[in-house]
Coordinates of C-alpha atoms and ligand atoms in Angstrom, one line a residue:
M3 CA 49.7 18.8 -16.5
R4 CA 48.3 21.0 -13.6
I5 CA 45.7 19.3 -11.4
F6 CA 43.7 21.2 -8.6
S7 CA 41.4 20.0 -6.3
G8 CA 39.6 21.4 -3.0
I9 CA 38.2 19.9 0.5
Q10 CA 36.4 21.8 3.2
P11 CA 37.9 21.7 6.5
T12 CA 35.0 21.5 8.6
G13 CA 32.8 18.5 9.3
A14 CA 34.3 15.1 9.9
K15 CA 35.5 13.8 6.9
T16 CA 34.0 10.4 5.8
I17 CA 35.0 7.5 3.4
G18 CA 33.0 9.3 0.6
N19 CA 35.5 11.6 0.7
Y20 CA 38.2 9.3 0.8
A21 CA 36.5 7.6 -2.6
G22 CA 35.9 10.9 -4.2
G23 CA 38.8 12.9 -2.8
F24 CA 41.6 11.7 -0.6
R25 CA 42.2 8.7 -2.7
Q26 CA 42.2 10.6 -6.1
Y27 CA 44.3 13.2 -4.9
A28 CA 47.2 10.7 -3.9
E29 CA 46.7 8.9 -7.3
T30 CA 46.8 12.4 -9.4
Q31 CA 49.6 13.9 -7.9
E32 CA 51.9 11.5 -9.6
R33 CA 50.7 12.8 -12.9
G34 CA 51.8 16.1 -12.8
D35 CA 52.0 19.7 -11.2
A36 CA 49.3 19.2 -8.3
F37 CA 47.9 21.9 -5.8
F38 CA 45.3 20.7 -3.1
C39 CA 43.5 23.6 -1.1
I40 CA 41.8 23.5 2.3
V41 CA 38.9 25.6 1.6
D42 CA 38.4 27.3 4.6
L43 CA 36.5 30.2 2.8
H44 CA 33.9 27.5 1.7
S45 CA 33.1 26.5 5.1
I46 CA 31.8 30.0 6.5
T47 CA 28.8 29.5 3.9
V48 CA 27.1 27.5 6.6
E49 CA 26.7 27.9 10.5
Y50 CA 30.1 26.7 11.8
D51 CA 32.2 27.2 14.9
P52 CA 35.4 29.5 14.6
E53 CA 37.2 27.5 17.0
E54 CA 36.3 24.3 15.2
L55 CA 37.4 25.8 11.8
R56 CA 40.9 26.9 13.2
S57 CA 41.5 23.4 14.5
S58 CA 40.1 21.4 11.7
T59 CA 42.1 22.9 9.1
L60 CA 45.2 21.4 10.9
D61 CA 43.3 18.3 11.0
L62 CA 42.7 18.3 7.5
Y63 CA 46.4 19.1 6.6
A64 CA 47.4 15.8 8.5
M65 CA 44.6 13.7 6.9
L66 CA 45.7 14.9 3.5
I67 CA 49.3 13.9 4.2
A68 CA 48.0 10.6 6.1
T69 CA 46.2 9.7 2.9
G70 CA 49.1 10.0 0.5
L71 CA 50.0 13.3 -0.1
D72 CA 53.6 14.5 -0.6
P73 CA 54.2 17.8 0.6
D74 CA 57.5 17.6 -1.1
R75 CA 55.6 16.9 -4.3
S76 CA 52.3 18.5 -4.2
T77 CA 51.4 22.0 -2.9
I78 CA 49.0 21.5 -0.2
F79 CA 47.7 25.2 1.2
V80 CA 45.0 26.8 2.8
Q81 CA 42.5 29.3 0.9
S82 CA 42.4 31.9 3.1
H83 CA 46.3 32.2 3.1
V84 CA 45.8 33.1 -0.5
S85 CA 43.9 36.3 -0.9
A86 CA 43.7 35.9 -4.5
H87 CA 40.8 33.2 -4.0
A88 CA 38.7 35.9 -2.7
E89 CA 39.5 38.3 -5.4
A90 CA 39.0 36.1 -8.0
A91 CA 35.8 35.2 -6.7
W92 CA 34.5 38.7 -6.8
L93 CA 35.8 39.2 -10.6
L94 CA 34.0 36.0 -11.7
S95 CA 30.9 37.2 -10.5
A96 CA 30.5 39.5 -13.3
V97 CA 30.8 36.6 -15.6
T98 CA 28.6 33.8 -13.7
S99 CA 24.8 33.7 -14.2
Y100 CA 22.8 34.2 -11.4
G101 CA 20.1 31.5 -12.9
Q102 CA 22.7 29.1 -12.9
L103 CA 23.7 29.6 -9.5
G104 CA 20.1 29.1 -8.5
R105 CA 19.9 25.6 -10.3
M106 CA 22.9 24.2 -8.4
T107 CA 21.4 21.2 -6.7
Q108 CA 23.7 21.5 -3.6
F109 CA 22.5 24.9 -3.1
K110 CA 18.7 23.8 -3.2
E111 CA 19.3 20.7 -0.9
K112 CA 21.4 22.8 1.7
G113 CA 19.2 25.7 1.5
E114 CA 16.3 23.7 2.4
R115 CA 17.8 22.5 5.4
H116 CA 18.9 25.6 7.2
E117 CA 16.9 28.1 8.4
F118 CA 19.3 30.9 7.7
V119 CA 20.2 31.0 4.2
S120 CA 23.6 33.2 3.6
A121 CA 24.4 34.8 0.4
G122 CA 27.6 32.9 0.5
L123 CA 25.9 29.6 0.1
F124 CA 24.5 30.7 -3.1
T125 CA 27.8 32.3 -4.6
Y126 CA 29.6 29.4 -3.4
P127 CA 30.2 28.0 -6.8
V128 CA 31.8 31.3 -8.1
L129 CA 34.5 30.6 -5.2
M130 CA 35.1 27.2 -6.5
A131 CA 35.4 28.5 -9.7
G132 CA 38.2 30.9 -8.6
D133 CA 39.9 28.4 -7.0
I134 CA 40.0 26.5 -10.2
L135 CA 40.8 28.8 -12.6
L136 CA 43.7 30.9 -10.8
Y137 CA 45.8 27.7 -11.5
Q138 CA 45.3 27.4 -14.9
T139 CA 44.0 23.6 -14.2
D140 CA 43.6 21.0 -16.4
L141 CA 42.2 18.3 -14.3
V142 CA 40.0 18.5 -11.1
P143 CA 39.5 15.1 -9.2
I144 CA 36.2 15.3 -7.7
G145 CA 33.4 13.5 -6.6
D146 CA 30.2 13.4 -8.6
D147 CA 28.3 15.8 -6.3
Q148 CA 31.1 18.6 -7.5
R149 CA 30.3 17.7 -11.0
Q150 CA 27.4 20.5 -11.6
H151 CA 30.1 23.1 -9.8
L152 CA 32.7 22.2 -12.3
E153 CA 30.2 22.6 -15.1
L154 CA 29.7 26.1 -13.6
A155 CA 33.6 26.9 -13.4
R156 CA 33.7 26.1 -17.3
D157 CA 30.8 28.3 -18.0
A158 CA 32.3 31.3 -16.4
A159 CA 35.8 30.6 -18.1
E160 CA 34.2 30.6 -21.3
R161 CA 32.1 33.7 -20.7
F162 CA 35.3 35.4 -19.3
N163 CA 37.5 34.5 -22.4
S164 CA 34.9 35.5 -25.0
R165 CA 34.3 39.0 -23.1
F166 CA 37.6 39.7 -22.3
G167 CA 39.8 37.8 -24.3
E168 CA 41.6 34.5 -24.0
T169 CA 42.6 34.0 -20.2
F170 CA 41.6 30.7 -19.2
G171 CA 42.0 27.0 -20.4
L172 CA 38.7 24.7 -19.8
P173 CA 39.5 22.1 -17.0
E174 CA 38.3 18.6 -16.9
G175 CA 36.7 16.7 -14.0
Q176 CA 38.2 13.4 -12.8
Y177 CA 35.6 11.0 -11.4
P178 CA 36.5 7.8 -10.0
E179 CA 35.3 4.8 -11.6
I180 CA 33.9 2.9 -8.3
G181 CA 32.9 5.3 -5.6
A182 CA 32.3 8.6 -7.4
R183 CA 29.1 8.8 -5.0
V184 CA 29.1 6.8 -1.6
M185 CA 25.6 6.4 -0.2
D186 CA 24.6 6.6 3.4
L187 CA 24.5 3.3 4.7
Q188 CA 21.2 3.7 6.5
D189 CA 19.4 5.8 3.6
P190 CA 21.1 4.3 0.3
K191 CA 19.4 6.7 -1.9
S192 CA 21.2 9.6 -0.4
K193 CA 24.5 10.6 -0.8
M194 CA 26.9 10.2 2.5
S195 CA 27.4 13.5 3.7
T196 CA 30.1 15.1 5.9
S197 CA 27.7 17.5 6.9
A198 CA 25.1 14.7 8.8
P199 CA 24.8 15.0 12.3
I200 CA 28.2 13.2 14.0
A201 CA 26.1 10.5 15.6
A202 CA 24.5 9.5 12.3
Q203 CA 24.8 5.9 11.9
G204 CA 24.8 5.6 7.9
V205 CA 28.0 7.9 7.6
V206 CA 31.1 6.3 8.4
R207 CA 34.0 8.7 9.3
M208 CA 37.8 8.5 8.7
L209 CA 38.5 8.8 12.1
D210 CA 35.9 6.4 13.5
E211 CA 36.8 3.6 15.9
P212 CA 37.0 -0.1 14.7
D213 CA 33.6 -1.0 16.9
A214 CA 31.7 1.9 15.7
I215 CA 32.7 0.9 12.3
R216 CA 31.6 -2.5 12.7
K217 CA 28.3 -1.5 14.0
K218 CA 27.6 0.9 11.2
F219 CA 28.0 -1.8 8.7
K220 CA 26.3 -4.4 10.6
S221 CA 23.4 -2.1 10.7
A222 CA 23.6 -1.2 7.3
V223 CA 20.2 -1.2 5.1
T224 CA 20.1 -3.5 2.5
D225 CA 16.8 -5.6 1.1
S226 CA 14.7 -8.5 1.3
G227 CA 16.6 -10.5 -0.9
R228 CA 19.8 -12.7 -0.5
D229 CA 21.7 -12.0 -3.8
V230 CA 24.9 -9.9 -3.2
R231 CA 24.7 -8.2 -6.9
H232 CA 25.6 -4.8 -8.0
D233 CA 22.5 -3.2 -9.3
R234 CA 22.3 0.4 -8.6
D235 CA 18.5 0.9 -9.0
G236 CA 17.2 -2.3 -7.8
K237 CA 19.6 -2.9 -5.0
P238 CA 21.0 0.4 -4.0
G239 CA 22.3 -0.7 -0.5
V240 CA 23.6 -3.8 -1.4
S241 CA 25.3 -2.0 -4.6
N242 CA 26.8 0.6 -2.1
L243 CA 28.5 -1.8 -0.1
I244 CA 30.1 -3.9 -2.8
E245 CA 31.3 -0.4 -4.0
I246 CA 32.8 0.3 -0.6
M247 CA 34.2 -2.9 -0.5
S248 CA 35.8 -2.4 -3.9
V249 CA 37.2 1.0 -2.9
A250 CA 39.0 -0.5 0.4
T251 CA 40.3 -3.5 -1.4
G252 CA 40.4 -2.8 -4.9
E253 CA 39.0 -6.1 -6.0
T254 CA 36.4 -5.9 -8.8
F255 CA 32.4 -6.3 -8.5
A256 CA 32.6 -9.6 -10.0
K257 CA 35.1 -11.2 -7.5
I258 CA 33.2 -9.8 -4.5
E259 CA 29.8 -10.8 -5.9
S260 CA 31.0 -14.7 -6.4
R261 CA 32.7 -14.8 -3.1
Y262 CA 29.2 -14.2 -1.2
D263 CA 27.2 -16.1 -3.8
G264 CA 24.3 -17.8 -2.2
Q265 CA 25.5 -16.8 1.4
G266 CA 23.1 -14.0 2.2
Y267 CA 24.0 -10.8 3.5
G268 CA 25.2 -11.1 7.2
R269 CA 28.6 -12.2 6.7
F270 CA 29.2 -9.9 3.7
K271 CA 28.2 -6.8 5.4
E272 CA 30.8 -7.6 8.5
D273 CA 33.5 -8.2 5.8
V274 CA 32.8 -4.9 4.2
G275 CA 33.1 -3.3 7.8
E276 CA 36.5 -5.2 8.2
A277 CA 38.0 -4.4 4.8
V278 CA 37.3 -0.6 5.9
I279 CA 38.9 -1.1 9.0
E280 CA 41.9 -2.5 7.4
L281 CA 42.2 0.6 5.0
L282 CA 41.5 3.1 7.6
Q283 CA 43.9 1.8 10.5
P284 CA 47.4 2.8 9.1
I285 CA 45.8 6.1 7.9
Q286 CA 44.3 6.6 11.4
Q287 CA 47.9 5.8 12.9
R288 CA 49.7 8.0 10.7
Y289 CA 47.4 11.0 11.0
R290 CA 48.0 10.9 14.8
E291 CA 51.5 11.2 14.4
L292 CA 51.3 13.8 11.9
R293 CA 48.5 15.7 13.8
A294 CA 50.7 16.2 17.0
D295 CA 53.6 18.1 15.6
E296 CA 51.7 21.5 15.0
R297 CA 55.0 23.3 14.5
E298 CA 56.0 21.3 11.6
L299 CA 52.0 21.5 10.2
H300 CA 52.3 25.4 10.1
R301 CA 56.0 25.1 8.7
L302 CA 54.5 23.0 5.8
L303 CA 51.3 25.4 5.5
E304 CA 53.5 28.5 4.9
L305 CA 55.7 26.9 2.4
G306 CA 52.5 25.7 0.7
A307 CA 50.8 29.1 0.8
D308 CA 53.9 30.9 -0.8
K309 CA 53.8 28.8 -3.6
A310 CA 50.4 29.0 -4.0
R311 CA 50.6 32.8 -4.1
A312 CA 53.4 32.9 -6.4
E313 CA 51.3 30.5 -8.9
S314 CA 48.0 32.3 -8.7
A315 CA 49.3 35.9 -9.2
P316 CA 49.8 36.0 -12.8
T317 CA 46.3 34.7 -13.4
L318 CA 44.8 37.3 -11.1
A319 CA 46.7 40.0 -12.7
A320 CA 45.9 39.2 -16.0
M321 CA 42.3 39.2 -15.0
Y322 CA 42.4 42.7 -13.4
D323 CA 44.3 43.7 -16.7
R324 CA 41.6 42.4 -19.0
M325 CA 38.7 43.4 -17.3
G326 CA 39.9 47.1 -17.7
F327 CA 40.8 47.8 -14.0
A328 CA 43.6 50.7 -14.0
R329 CA 46.6 49.0 -12.3
L330 CA 49.2 51.1 -10.6
Ligands
LIG17 P1 33.7 18.8 -0.1 O1 34.6 19.1 1.0 O2 32.4 18.4 0.1 O3 34.3 17.3 -0.8 C1 35.4 16.9 -0.3 C2 35.7 15.8 -1.9 O4 35.1 14.6 -1.4 C3 34.1 14.3 -2.5 N1 33.0 13.5 -1.7 C4 32.4 12.7 -2.1 N2 32.8 11.4 -3.1 C5 32.1 10.3 -3.4 N3 31.1 10.1 -2.5 C6 30.8 11.0 -1.6 N4 29.4 10.4 -0.6 C7 31.3 12.2 -1.1 N5 31.2 13.1 -0.3 C8 32.2 14.0 -0.6 C9 33.5 15.4 -3.1 O5 32.9 15.4 -4.3 C10 34.9 16.3 -3.2 O6 35.6 16.0 -4.4 N6 33.0 22.3 -3.2 C11 34.0 21.4 -2.8 C12 35.4 21.9 -2.2 C13 36.2 22.8 -3.6 C14 36.6 22.3 -4.4 C15 37.1 23.6 -5.3 C16 36.9 21.1 -5.0 C17 36.3 24.0 -3.2 N7 37.0 24.5 -4.3 C18 38.2 23.5 -6.5 C19 37.5 21.1 -6.4 C20 38.2 22.2 -7.3 C21 33.5 20.5 -1.5 O7 32.7 21.1 -1.0 O8 34.1 19.4 -1.6

Protein backbone atom coordinates (compact mmCIF):
# COMPACT_ATOMS: atom_id res chain seq x y z
CA MET A 1 0.00 0.00 0.00
CA ARG A 2 1.20 3.48 -0.86
CA ILE A 3 0.87 6.15 1.83
CA PHE A 4 1.41 9.87 1.38
CA SER A 5 0.97 12.92 3.57
CA GLY A 6 2.25 16.47 3.72
CA ILE A 7 2.77 19.10 6.39
CA GLN A 8 3.75 22.75 6.14
CA PRO A 9 7.10 23.82 7.58
CA THR A 10 6.10 27.31 8.72
CA GLY A 11 4.27 27.99 11.98
CA ALA A 12 5.23 26.37 15.29
CA LYS A 13 3.59 22.94 15.21
CA THR A 14 0.79 22.23 17.66
CA ILE A 15 -0.69 19.26 19.50
CA GLY A 16 -3.39 19.45 16.79
CA ASN A 17 -0.70 18.64 14.24
CA TYR A 18 0.38 15.83 16.53
CA ALA A 19 -3.11 14.36 16.78
CA GLY A 20 -4.05 14.60 13.10
CA GLY A 21 -0.55 14.48 11.61
CA PHE A 22 2.62 13.23 13.33
CA ARG A 23 0.95 10.50 15.33
CA GLN A 24 -0.76 9.07 12.28
CA TYR A 25 2.38 9.28 10.15
CA ALA A 26 4.32 7.13 12.59
CA GLU A 27 1.48 4.63 12.73
CA THR A 28 0.82 4.40 8.98
CA GLN A 29 4.48 4.00 8.05
CA GLU A 30 4.21 0.49 9.48
CA ARG A 31 1.52 -0.40 6.97
CA GLY A 32 3.18 0.17 3.62
CA ASP A 33 5.41 2.21 1.44
CA ALA A 34 5.17 5.68 2.93
CA PHE A 35 6.07 9.17 1.70
CA PHE A 36 6.02 12.23 3.93
CA CYS A 37 6.51 15.62 2.39
CA ILE A 38 7.51 18.93 3.97
CA VAL A 39 5.33 21.14 1.80
CA ASP A 40 7.37 24.33 1.59
CA LEU A 41 5.67 25.36 -1.66
CA HIS A 42 2.41 25.52 0.28
CA SER A 43 3.93 27.79 2.90
CA ILE A 44 4.41 30.70 0.50
CA THR A 45 0.68 31.15 -0.11
CA VAL A 46 0.34 33.45 2.92
CA GLU A 47 2.68 36.13 4.31
CA TYR A 48 5.93 34.46 5.46
CA ASP A 49 9.55 35.21 6.24
CA PRO A 50 12.09 33.62 3.82
CA GLU A 51 14.70 33.07 6.57
CA GLU A 52 12.12 31.41 8.75
CA LEU A 53 11.04 29.17 5.90
CA ARG A 54 14.61 27.96 5.43
CA SER A 55 15.21 27.08 9.08
CA SER A 56 11.72 25.75 9.75
CA THR A 57 12.19 23.19 6.99
CA LEU A 58 14.99 21.58 9.01
CA ASP A 59 13.03 22.06 12.24
CA LEU A 60 10.15 20.10 10.80
CA TYR A 61 12.38 17.35 9.45
CA ALA A 62 13.80 16.87 12.95
CA MET A 63 10.28 16.90 14.42
CA LEU A 64 9.07 14.25 11.98
CA ILE A 65 11.82 11.91 13.12
CA ALA A 66 11.42 12.85 16.79
CA THR A 67 7.73 11.86 16.61
CA GLY A 68 8.55 8.45 15.21
CA LEU A 69 9.24 8.47 11.48
CA ASP A 70 12.12 6.28 10.44
CA PRO A 71 14.06 7.70 7.48
CA ASP A 72 15.30 4.21 6.58
CA ARG A 73 11.78 3.01 6.23
CA SER A 74 9.83 6.01 4.96
CA THR A 75 10.71 8.55 2.32
CA ILE A 76 10.81 11.98 3.97
CA PHE A 77 11.50 14.88 1.64
CA VAL A 78 11.00 18.53 0.85
CA GLN A 79 8.45 19.42 -1.80
CA SER A 80 10.54 22.10 -3.56
CA HIS A 81 13.37 19.58 -4.03
CA VAL A 82 11.19 17.60 -6.39
CA SER A 83 10.16 19.79 -9.31
CA ALA A 84 7.46 17.32 -10.37
CA HIS A 85 5.20 18.84 -7.69
CA ALA A 86 5.07 22.29 -9.22
CA GLU A 87 4.66 20.78 -12.69
CA ALA A 88 1.87 18.43 -11.66
CA ALA A 89 0.00 21.32 -10.06
CA TRP A 90 -0.05 23.22 -13.35
CA LEU A 91 -1.18 20.19 -15.33
CA LEU A 92 -3.91 19.36 -12.82
CA SER A 93 -5.18 22.93 -12.87
CA ALA A 94 -6.67 21.97 -16.25
CA VAL A 95 -8.95 19.42 -14.57
CA THR A 96 -9.76 21.32 -11.38
CA SER A 97 -12.94 23.31 -11.18
CA TYR A 98 -12.68 27.02 -10.41
CA GLY A 99 -16.02 26.84 -8.64
CA GLN A 100 -14.89 24.00 -6.39
CA LEU A 101 -11.72 25.89 -5.43
CA GLY A 102 -13.88 28.85 -4.43
CA ARG A 103 -15.90 26.62 -2.10
CA MET A 104 -12.90 25.50 -0.04
CA THR A 105 -13.56 26.56 3.56
CA GLN A 106 -9.88 27.01 4.29
CA PHE A 107 -9.57 29.46 1.38
CA LYS A 108 -12.62 31.38 2.54
CA GLU A 109 -11.43 31.54 6.16
CA LYS A 110 -7.80 32.42 5.45
CA GLY A 111 -8.88 34.79 2.69
CA GLU A 112 -10.95 36.74 5.18
CA ARG A 113 -8.07 36.97 7.64
CA HIS A 114 -5.51 38.40 5.23
CA GLU A 115 -5.43 41.77 3.62
CA PHE A 116 -3.55 40.45 0.59
CA VAL A 117 -5.08 37.26 -0.76
CA SER A 118 -2.62 35.54 -3.10
CA ALA A 119 -3.61 33.52 -6.15
CA GLY A 120 -1.58 30.73 -4.56
CA LEU A 121 -3.94 30.61 -1.58
CA PHE A 122 -6.74 29.95 -4.05
CA THR A 123 -4.95 27.30 -6.15
CA TYR A 124 -3.28 25.64 -3.15
CA PRO A 125 -5.52 22.52 -3.23
CA VAL A 126 -4.36 21.83 -6.81
CA LEU A 127 -0.77 21.67 -5.59
CA MET A 128 -1.90 19.33 -2.83
CA ALA A 129 -3.75 17.14 -5.35
CA GLY A 130 -0.52 16.85 -7.33
CA ASP A 131 1.43 15.87 -4.20
CA ILE A 132 -0.92 13.00 -3.56
CA LEU A 133 -1.52 11.82 -7.12
CA LEU A 134 2.12 11.84 -8.24
CA TYR A 135 2.83 8.93 -5.90
CA GLN A 136 -0.19 6.79 -6.87
CA THR A 137 -1.29 7.09 -3.27
CA ASP A 138 -3.81 4.75 -1.67
CA LEU A 139 -3.99 6.26 1.80
CA VAL A 140 -3.63 9.85 3.05
CA PRO A 141 -3.37 10.24 6.85
CA ILE A 142 -4.72 13.72 7.67
CA GLY A 143 -6.81 15.66 10.15
CA ASP A 144 -10.39 16.65 9.53
CA ASP A 145 -9.51 20.12 8.17
CA GLN A 146 -7.96 18.55 5.06
CA ARG A 147 -11.01 16.46 4.17
CA GLN A 148 -12.34 18.90 1.60
CA HIS A 149 -8.93 19.20 -0.07
CA LEU A 150 -8.69 15.44 -0.39
CA GLU A 151 -12.15 15.34 -1.99
CA LEU A 152 -10.95 17.88 -4.53
CA ALA A 153 -7.87 15.75 -5.28
CA ARG A 154 -10.13 12.77 -5.92
CA ASP A 155 -12.37 14.82 -8.19
CA ALA A 156 -9.37 16.08 -10.17
CA ALA A 157 -8.09 12.50 -10.52
CA GLU A 158 -11.46 11.28 -11.79
CA ARG A 159 -11.76 14.12 -14.27
CA PHE A 160 -8.23 13.48 -15.52
CA ASN A 161 -8.92 9.76 -15.89
CA SER A 162 -12.11 10.29 -17.85
CA ARG A 163 -10.65 12.96 -20.13
CA PHE A 164 -7.17 11.58 -20.76
CA GLY A 165 -7.38 7.89 -19.85
CA GLU A 166 -6.95 5.92 -16.64
CA THR A 167 -3.87 7.39 -14.91
CA PHE A 168 -4.64 7.72 -11.21
CA GLY A 169 -6.10 5.51 -8.54
CA LEU A 170 -8.39 7.24 -6.05
CA PRO A 171 -6.77 7.97 -2.67
CA GLU A 172 -8.66 7.46 0.59
CA GLY A 173 -8.26 9.66 3.65
CA GLN A 174 -7.37 8.26 7.03
CA TYR A 175 -8.66 10.35 9.92
CA PRO A 176 -7.85 9.55 13.54
CA GLU A 177 -10.78 8.22 15.53
CA ILE A 178 -9.93 10.62 18.32
CA GLY A 179 -8.30 13.98 17.82
CA ALA A 180 -9.14 14.54 14.14
CA ARG A 181 -10.00 18.13 15.05
CA VAL A 182 -8.29 19.43 18.17
CA MET A 183 -9.91 22.71 19.20
CA ASP A 184 -8.46 25.93 20.58
CA LEU A 185 -8.36 25.82 24.40
CA GLN A 186 -9.62 29.39 24.63
CA ASP A 187 -12.24 29.05 21.92
CA PRO A 188 -13.29 25.40 21.75
CA LYS A 189 -15.61 26.03 18.82
CA SER A 190 -12.61 26.88 16.60
CA LYS A 191 -9.84 24.60 15.40
CA MET A 192 -6.49 24.87 17.16
CA SER A 193 -4.59 26.64 14.41
CA THR A 194 -0.87 26.52 13.69
CA SER A 195 -1.06 29.98 12.18
CA ALA A 196 -2.52 31.62 15.31
CA PRO A 197 -0.29 34.32 16.87
CA ILE A 198 2.57 32.71 18.76
CA ALA A 199 1.33 34.17 22.07
CA ALA A 200 -2.16 32.66 21.68
CA GLN A 201 -2.97 30.96 25.00
CA GLY A 202 -5.38 28.49 23.43
CA VAL A 203 -2.75 26.91 21.17
CA VAL A 204 -0.36 24.32 22.62
CA ARG A 205 2.87 23.97 20.63
CA MET A 206 5.04 20.88 20.31
CA LEU A 207 8.02 22.82 21.69
CA ASP A 208 6.24 24.68 24.51
CA GLU A 209 7.99 24.60 27.89
CA PRO A 210 6.21 22.59 30.63
CA ASP A 211 5.24 25.75 32.52
CA ALA A 212 3.67 27.30 29.46
CA ILE A 213 1.70 24.10 28.88
CA ARG A 214 0.49 24.03 32.50
CA LYS A 215 -0.68 27.60 32.24
CA LYS A 216 -2.52 27.04 28.99
CA PHE A 217 -4.44 24.04 30.32
CA LYS A 218 -5.22 25.72 33.64
CA SER A 219 -6.84 28.62 31.82
CA ALA A 220 -8.66 26.44 29.26
CA VAL A 221 -12.27 27.50 28.71
CA THR A 222 -14.82 24.95 29.95
CA ASP A 223 -18.45 25.62 30.96
CA SER A 224 -20.47 26.44 34.05
CA GLY A 225 -21.14 22.78 34.92
CA ARG A 226 -19.03 20.25 36.85
CA ASP A 227 -19.34 17.04 34.81
CA VAL A 228 -16.30 15.71 33.03
CA ARG A 229 -18.35 14.22 30.22
CA HIS A 230 -17.77 13.99 26.48
CA ASP A 231 -20.47 15.87 24.59
CA ARG A 232 -19.04 17.80 21.64
CA ASP A 233 -22.06 20.01 21.11
CA GLY A 234 -23.13 20.63 24.68
CA LYS A 235 -19.68 20.74 26.30
CA PRO A 236 -17.13 21.62 23.62
CA GLY A 237 -14.35 22.75 25.99
CA VAL A 238 -14.47 19.73 28.30
CA SER A 239 -14.88 17.34 25.35
CA ASN A 240 -11.81 18.78 23.68
CA LEU A 241 -9.81 18.30 26.88
CA ILE A 242 -11.00 14.71 27.19
CA GLU A 243 -9.92 14.07 23.60
CA ILE A 244 -6.52 15.63 24.18
CA MET A 245 -6.03 13.48 27.26
CA SER A 246 -7.06 10.40 25.32
CA VAL A 247 -4.57 11.25 22.55
CA ALA A 248 -1.81 11.77 25.12
CA THR A 249 -2.43 8.66 27.22
CA GLY A 250 -4.31 6.25 24.96
CA GLU A 251 -7.12 5.95 27.53
CA THR A 252 -10.78 5.68 26.54
CA PHE A 253 -13.24 8.52 27.16
CA ALA A 254 -15.12 6.32 29.63
CA LYS A 255 -12.04 5.72 31.72
CA ILE A 256 -11.21 9.42 31.83
CA GLU A 257 -14.80 10.38 32.65
CA SER A 258 -15.07 7.92 35.51
CA ARG A 259 -11.77 9.02 37.05
CA TYR A 260 -13.01 12.60 37.43
CA ASP A 261 -16.59 11.75 38.27
CA GLY A 262 -18.01 14.35 40.67
CA GLN A 263 -14.73 16.21 41.05
CA GLY A 264 -15.29 19.37 38.99
CA TYR A 265 -12.82 20.70 36.46
CA GLY A 266 -9.78 22.06 38.34
CA ARG A 267 -7.87 18.84 38.91
CA PHE A 268 -8.92 17.46 35.54
CA LYS A 269 -7.51 20.44 33.65
CA GLU A 270 -4.23 20.21 35.54
CA ASP A 271 -3.94 16.51 34.80
CA VAL A 272 -4.55 17.00 31.08
CA GLY A 273 -1.67 19.48 31.10
CA GLU A 274 0.58 16.99 32.89
CA ALA A 275 -0.35 14.22 30.43
CA VAL A 276 0.59 16.47 27.52
CA ILE A 277 3.88 17.42 29.18
CA GLU A 278 4.66 13.74 29.67
CA LEU A 279 3.87 13.04 26.02
CA LEU A 280 5.97 15.91 24.71
CA GLN A 281 9.04 15.73 26.92
CA PRO A 282 10.78 12.79 25.23
CA ILE A 283 9.81 14.16 21.81
CA GLN A 284 11.30 17.55 22.65
CA GLN A 285 14.51 15.99 23.88
CA ARG A 286 14.92 13.85 20.80
CA TYR A 287 14.07 16.84 18.63
CA ARG A 288 16.86 18.93 20.16
CA GLU A 289 19.43 16.20 19.59
CA LEU A 290 18.42 15.71 15.98
CA ARG A 291 18.14 19.40 15.18
CA ALA A 292 21.70 20.02 16.40
CA ASP A 293 23.20 17.93 13.60
CA GLU A 294 22.40 19.93 10.45
CA ARG A 295 24.82 18.00 8.28
CA GLU A 296 23.06 14.76 9.01
CA LEU A 297 19.68 16.37 8.33
CA HIS A 298 20.93 17.63 4.95
CA ARG A 299 22.27 14.18 4.11
CA LEU A 300 18.94 12.55 4.90
CA LEU A 301 17.04 15.19 2.95
CA GLU A 302 19.12 14.49 -0.14
CA LEU A 303 18.37 10.80 0.10
CA GLY A 304 14.67 11.53 0.49
CA ALA A 305 14.66 13.88 -2.50
CA ASP A 306 16.35 11.28 -4.71
CA LYS A 307 13.79 8.64 -3.81
CA ALA A 308 10.86 11.00 -4.28
CA ARG A 309 12.15 12.20 -7.67
CA ALA A 310 12.54 8.64 -8.91
CA GLU A 311 9.13 7.62 -7.61
CA SER A 312 7.16 10.57 -9.01
CA ALA A 313 8.85 10.74 -12.44
CA PRO A 314 6.87 7.96 -14.19
CA THR A 315 3.49 9.41 -13.17
CA LEU A 316 4.48 12.90 -14.28
CA ALA A 317 5.71 11.50 -17.61
CA ALA A 318 2.42 9.66 -18.07
CA MET A 319 0.50 12.86 -17.37
CA TYR A 320 2.42 14.82 -20.01
CA ASP A 321 2.06 12.01 -22.47
CA ARG A 322 -1.69 11.51 -22.05
CA MET A 323 -2.36 15.21 -22.15
CA GLY A 324 -0.82 15.32 -25.60
CA PHE A 325 2.44 17.16 -25.03
CA ALA A 326 5.08 16.48 -27.69
CA ARG A 327 7.96 14.83 -25.85
CA LEU A 328 11.61 14.79 -26.88
P1 LIG B 1 -0.99 21.43 7.81
O1 LIG B 1 0.48 21.68 7.67
O2 LIG B 1 -1.86 22.60 8.13
O3 LIG B 1 -1.24 20.35 8.92
C1 LIG B 1 -0.55 19.09 8.97
C2 LIG B 1 -1.48 18.03 9.50
O4 LIG B 1 -1.96 18.38 10.80
C3 LIG B 1 -3.38 18.26 10.83
N1 LIG B 1 -3.94 19.25 11.77
C4 LIG B 1 -4.81 18.95 12.74
N2 LIG B 1 -5.37 17.79 13.12
C5 LIG B 1 -6.21 17.82 14.18
N3 LIG B 1 -6.53 18.95 14.85
C6 LIG B 1 -6.01 20.14 14.50
N4 LIG B 1 -6.31 21.24 15.19
C7 LIG B 1 -5.10 20.18 13.40
N5 LIG B 1 -4.38 21.17 12.80
C8 LIG B 1 -3.68 20.58 11.82
C9 LIG B 1 -3.81 18.53 9.40
O5 LIG B 1 -5.08 18.00 9.13
C10 LIG B 1 -2.72 17.86 8.60
O6 LIG B 1 -2.99 16.50 8.42
N6 LIG B 1 -2.54 21.18 3.07
C11 LIG B 1 -1.93 20.44 4.15
C12 LIG B 1 -0.56 19.91 3.79
C13 LIG B 1 -0.50 19.09 2.55
C14 LIG B 1 -0.91 17.72 2.41
C15 LIG B 1 -0.56 17.38 1.08
C16 LIG B 1 -1.51 16.81 3.28
C17 LIG B 1 0.03 19.47 1.36
N7 LIG B 1 -0.01 18.46 0.48
C18 LIG B 1 -0.84 16.08 0.59
C19 LIG B 1 -1.77 15.52 2.77
C20 LIG B 1 -1.45 15.18 1.45
C21 LIG B 1 -1.72 21.35 5.35
O7 LIG B 1 -1.59 22.55 5.19
O8 LIG B 1 -1.54 20.71 6.52
